[in-house]
mmCIF file of C-alpha atoms in Angstrom:
data_model
loop_
_atom_site.group_PDB
_atom_site.id
_atom_site.type_symbol
_atom_site.label_atom_id
_atom_site.label_comp_id
_atom_site.label_asym_id
_atom_site.label_seq_id
_atom_site.Cartn_x
_atom_site.Cartn_y
_atom_site.Cartn_z
ATOM 1 C CA MET A 1 29.931 -8.644 72.236
ATOM 2 C CA ALA A 2 26.775 -8.534 70.118
ATOM 3 C CA ILE A 3 23.304 -8.655 71.656
ATOM 4 C CA SER A 4 21.519 -11.986 71.168
ATOM 5 C CA VAL A 5 18.057 -12.180 69.629
ATOM 6 C CA LEU A 6 15.802 -14.272 71.883
ATOM 7 C CA ASN A 7 12.753 -14.235 69.611
ATOM 8 C CA LEU A 8 11.481 -12.454 66.498
ATOM 9 C CA LEU A 9 7.727 -11.816 66.319
ATOM 10 C CA PRO A 10 6.752 -10.450 62.884
ATOM 11 C CA ASN A 11 3.372 -8.821 62.349
ATOM 12 C CA PRO A 12 1.242 -9.984 59.403
ATOM 13 C CA THR A 13 2.468 -8.229 56.272
ATOM 14 C CA ILE A 14 0.647 -6.738 53.313
ATOM 15 C CA PRO A 15 1.106 -9.113 50.358
ATOM 16 C CA PRO A 16 3.358 -7.585 47.644
ATOM 17 C CA ARG A 17 0.549 -7.862 45.032
ATOM 18 C CA VAL A 18 -1.603 -5.521 47.173
ATOM 19 C CA ALA A 19 1.106 -2.992 48.077
ATOM 20 C CA GLN A 20 1.093 0.156 45.931
ATOM 21 C CA GLY A 21 4.160 0.471 43.719
ATOM 22 C CA GLY A 22 5.697 -2.698 45.114
ATOM 23 C CA LEU A 23 6.508 -1.160 48.497
ATOM 24 C CA GLN A 24 6.592 -3.825 51.197
ATOM 25 C CA VAL A 25 6.127 -2.849 54.850
ATOM 26 C CA LEU A 26 7.324 -5.325 57.467
ATOM 27 C CA SER A 27 7.035 -4.745 61.199
ATOM 28 C CA GLY A 28 7.222 -6.632 64.452
ATOM 29 C CA ILE A 29 8.897 -7.118 67.812
ATOM 30 C CA VAL A 30 12.419 -8.330 68.581
ATOM 31 C CA GLU A 31 12.933 -9.880 72.010
ATOM 32 C CA CYS A 32 16.441 -9.496 73.423
ATOM 33 C CA ARG A 33 18.228 -8.892 76.711
ATOM 34 C CA PHE A 34 20.656 -5.984 76.833
ATOM 35 C CA ARG A 35 21.783 -4.969 80.300
ATOM 36 C CA GLY A 36 23.850 -2.017 81.479
ATOM 37 C CA ASP A 37 27.083 -2.296 83.416
ATOM 38 C CA VAL A 38 28.845 -0.433 86.194
ATOM 39 C CA ALA A 39 31.237 1.420 83.885
ATOM 40 C CA GLY A 40 28.818 4.040 82.563
ATOM 41 C CA THR A 41 27.052 3.905 79.211
ATOM 42 C CA GLY A 42 27.219 0.569 77.412
ATOM 43 C CA ARG A 43 26.764 0.354 73.656
ATOM 44 C CA ASP A 44 26.281 -2.750 71.558
ATOM 45 C CA THR A 45 24.847 -4.003 68.279
ATOM 46 C CA LEU A 46 21.732 -6.074 67.652
ATOM 47 C CA THR A 47 21.503 -7.829 64.271
ATOM 48 C CA PHE A 48 18.369 -9.624 63.064
ATOM 49 C CA ASN A 49 16.805 -10.773 59.792
ATOM 50 C CA VAL A 50 13.383 -9.760 58.471
ATOM 51 C CA GLY A 51 11.478 -11.359 55.635
ATOM 52 C CA PRO A 52 11.244 -13.078 53.324
ATOM 53 C CA VAL A 53 10.919 -10.393 50.649
ATOM 54 C CA SER A 54 10.912 -10.594 46.857
ATOM 55 C CA PHE A 55 14.454 -10.736 45.446
ATOM 56 C CA THR A 56 15.557 -10.386 41.817
ATOM 57 C CA GLY A 57 19.232 -11.248 42.303
ATOM 58 C CA HIS A 58 20.280 -7.591 42.611
ATOM 59 C CA SER A 59 23.923 -7.511 43.759
ATOM 60 C CA GLY A 60 23.895 -4.125 45.489
ATOM 61 C CA PRO A 61 22.463 -3.117 48.845
ATOM 62 C CA PRO A 62 18.676 -3.315 49.303
ATOM 63 C CA ILE A 63 16.528 -0.272 48.627
ATOM 64 C CA ALA A 64 15.116 -0.230 52.141
ATOM 65 C CA SER A 65 14.751 1.849 55.262
ATOM 66 C CA CYS A 66 13.874 0.964 58.830
ATOM 67 C CA THR A 67 13.210 2.355 62.255
ATOM 68 C CA VAL A 68 13.791 0.581 65.551
ATOM 69 C CA SER A 69 12.357 1.846 68.843
ATOM 70 C CA LEU A 70 12.167 0.733 72.454
ATOM 71 C CA ALA A 71 9.117 -1.402 73.295
ATOM 72 C CA SER A 72 10.019 -2.774 76.739
ATOM 73 C CA PHE A 73 12.758 -1.485 78.994
ATOM 74 C CA GLY A 74 13.286 -1.243 82.706
ATOM 75 C CA PHE A 75 15.518 -0.675 85.669
ATOM 76 C CA ASP A 76 15.953 -3.686 87.934
ATOM 77 C CA GLY A 77 16.552 -2.098 91.339
ATOM 78 C CA PRO A 78 17.453 1.278 92.793
ATOM 79 C CA GLY A 79 19.440 3.665 90.686
ATOM 80 C CA ARG A 80 19.621 7.012 88.985
ATOM 81 C CA ASP A 81 20.766 8.628 85.784
ATOM 82 C CA ALA A 82 19.507 5.707 83.665
ATOM 83 C CA LEU A 83 19.512 5.818 79.873
ATOM 84 C CA TRP A 84 17.972 3.636 77.150
ATOM 85 C CA ALA A 85 18.518 4.495 73.480
ATOM 86 C CA VAL A 86 18.475 3.253 69.910
ATOM 87 C CA ASP A 87 21.397 5.169 68.391
ATOM 88 C CA SER A 88 20.839 4.015 64.806
ATOM 89 C CA ALA A 89 19.216 1.354 62.645
ATOM 90 C CA GLU A 90 19.787 0.371 59.033
ATOM 91 C CA VAL A 91 19.075 -2.365 56.525
ATOM 92 C CA THR A 92 22.545 -3.536 55.524
ATOM 93 C CA LYS A 93 22.205 -6.405 53.039
ATOM 94 C CA PHE A 94 20.296 -9.350 51.616
ATOM 95 C CA VAL A 95 20.801 -12.679 53.434
ATOM 96 C CA ASN A 96 19.402 -16.201 52.992
ATOM 97 C CA GLN A 97 18.990 -15.634 49.252
ATOM 98 C CA ASP A 98 16.930 -18.314 47.509
ATOM 99 C CA LYS A 99 17.109 -17.815 43.753
ATOM 100 C CA SER A 100 14.730 -20.706 43.068
ATOM 101 C CA SER A 101 11.877 -19.018 44.977
ATOM 102 C CA GLY A 102 13.011 -15.435 44.235
ATOM 103 C CA THR A 103 13.137 -14.486 47.922
ATOM 104 C CA ALA A 104 15.662 -13.284 50.487
ATOM 105 C CA HIS A 105 15.706 -11.861 53.997
ATOM 106 C CA LEU A 106 16.908 -8.381 54.931
ATOM 107 C CA GLU A 107 19.562 -7.926 57.613
ATOM 108 C CA VAL A 108 18.844 -5.129 60.101
ATOM 109 C CA VAL A 109 21.588 -3.722 62.333
ATOM 110 C CA ALA A 110 20.544 -1.595 65.327
ATOM 111 C CA ASN A 111 22.990 0.137 67.659
ATOM 112 C CA LEU A 112 21.701 0.348 71.241
ATOM 113 C CA ALA A 113 22.846 2.094 74.411
ATOM 114 C CA VAL A 114 22.007 1.717 78.101
ATOM 115 C CA ARG A 115 23.384 3.434 81.197
ATOM 116 C CA GLY A 116 23.106 2.120 84.713
ATOM 117 C CA GLU A 117 24.062 -1.271 86.114
ATOM 118 C CA ALA A 118 20.416 -2.288 86.490
ATOM 119 C CA ALA A 119 19.121 -0.784 83.209
ATOM 120 C CA LEU A 120 17.903 -3.280 80.632
ATOM 121 C CA VAL A 121 16.212 -3.485 77.237
ATOM 122 C CA LEU A 122 13.896 -6.467 76.652
ATOM 123 C CA ARG A 123 11.925 -5.713 73.461
ATOM 124 C CA LEU A 124 12.241 -3.488 70.418
ATOM 125 C CA ASN A 125 9.731 -2.514 67.703
ATOM 126 C CA TYR A 126 10.841 -2.472 64.091
ATOM 127 C CA SER A 127 9.229 -1.041 60.953
ATOM 128 C CA LEU A 128 10.924 -1.777 57.657
ATOM 129 C CA PHE A 129 10.104 -0.370 54.218
ATOM 130 C CA TYR A 130 11.414 -2.250 51.171
ATOM 131 C CA THR A 131 10.983 -1.808 47.454
ATOM 132 C CA LEU A 132 12.099 -4.304 44.847
ATOM 133 C CA SER A 133 15.479 -3.349 43.378
#
């Protein structure tokens, strides 16, 4: 079962006309709720969209990279041997393409892990780097 996004809080971005070489940097916070279970380490996927970014109609994958890190995590009660992790993060594809405005959003997929019944992840930071294809 995928992790639900509760809220997406983007930081102000540098306008593309100011960015050197057309590199766009997008960052912000994703609010979610991912809780551990009794059966050891739980792993699940969080998918969210970032943007809009400039889009030329390129049919291949975006030329983009991202990092996702823990911003708020906790342990709700007594316990031991807890774990919180971002196993991987990648920009997978363009979504919400609008050819009339020349924009699209970028889909980010992050794989998370928690261990411990009371372990939870509440917020994640993201930094995304995109260049026009």
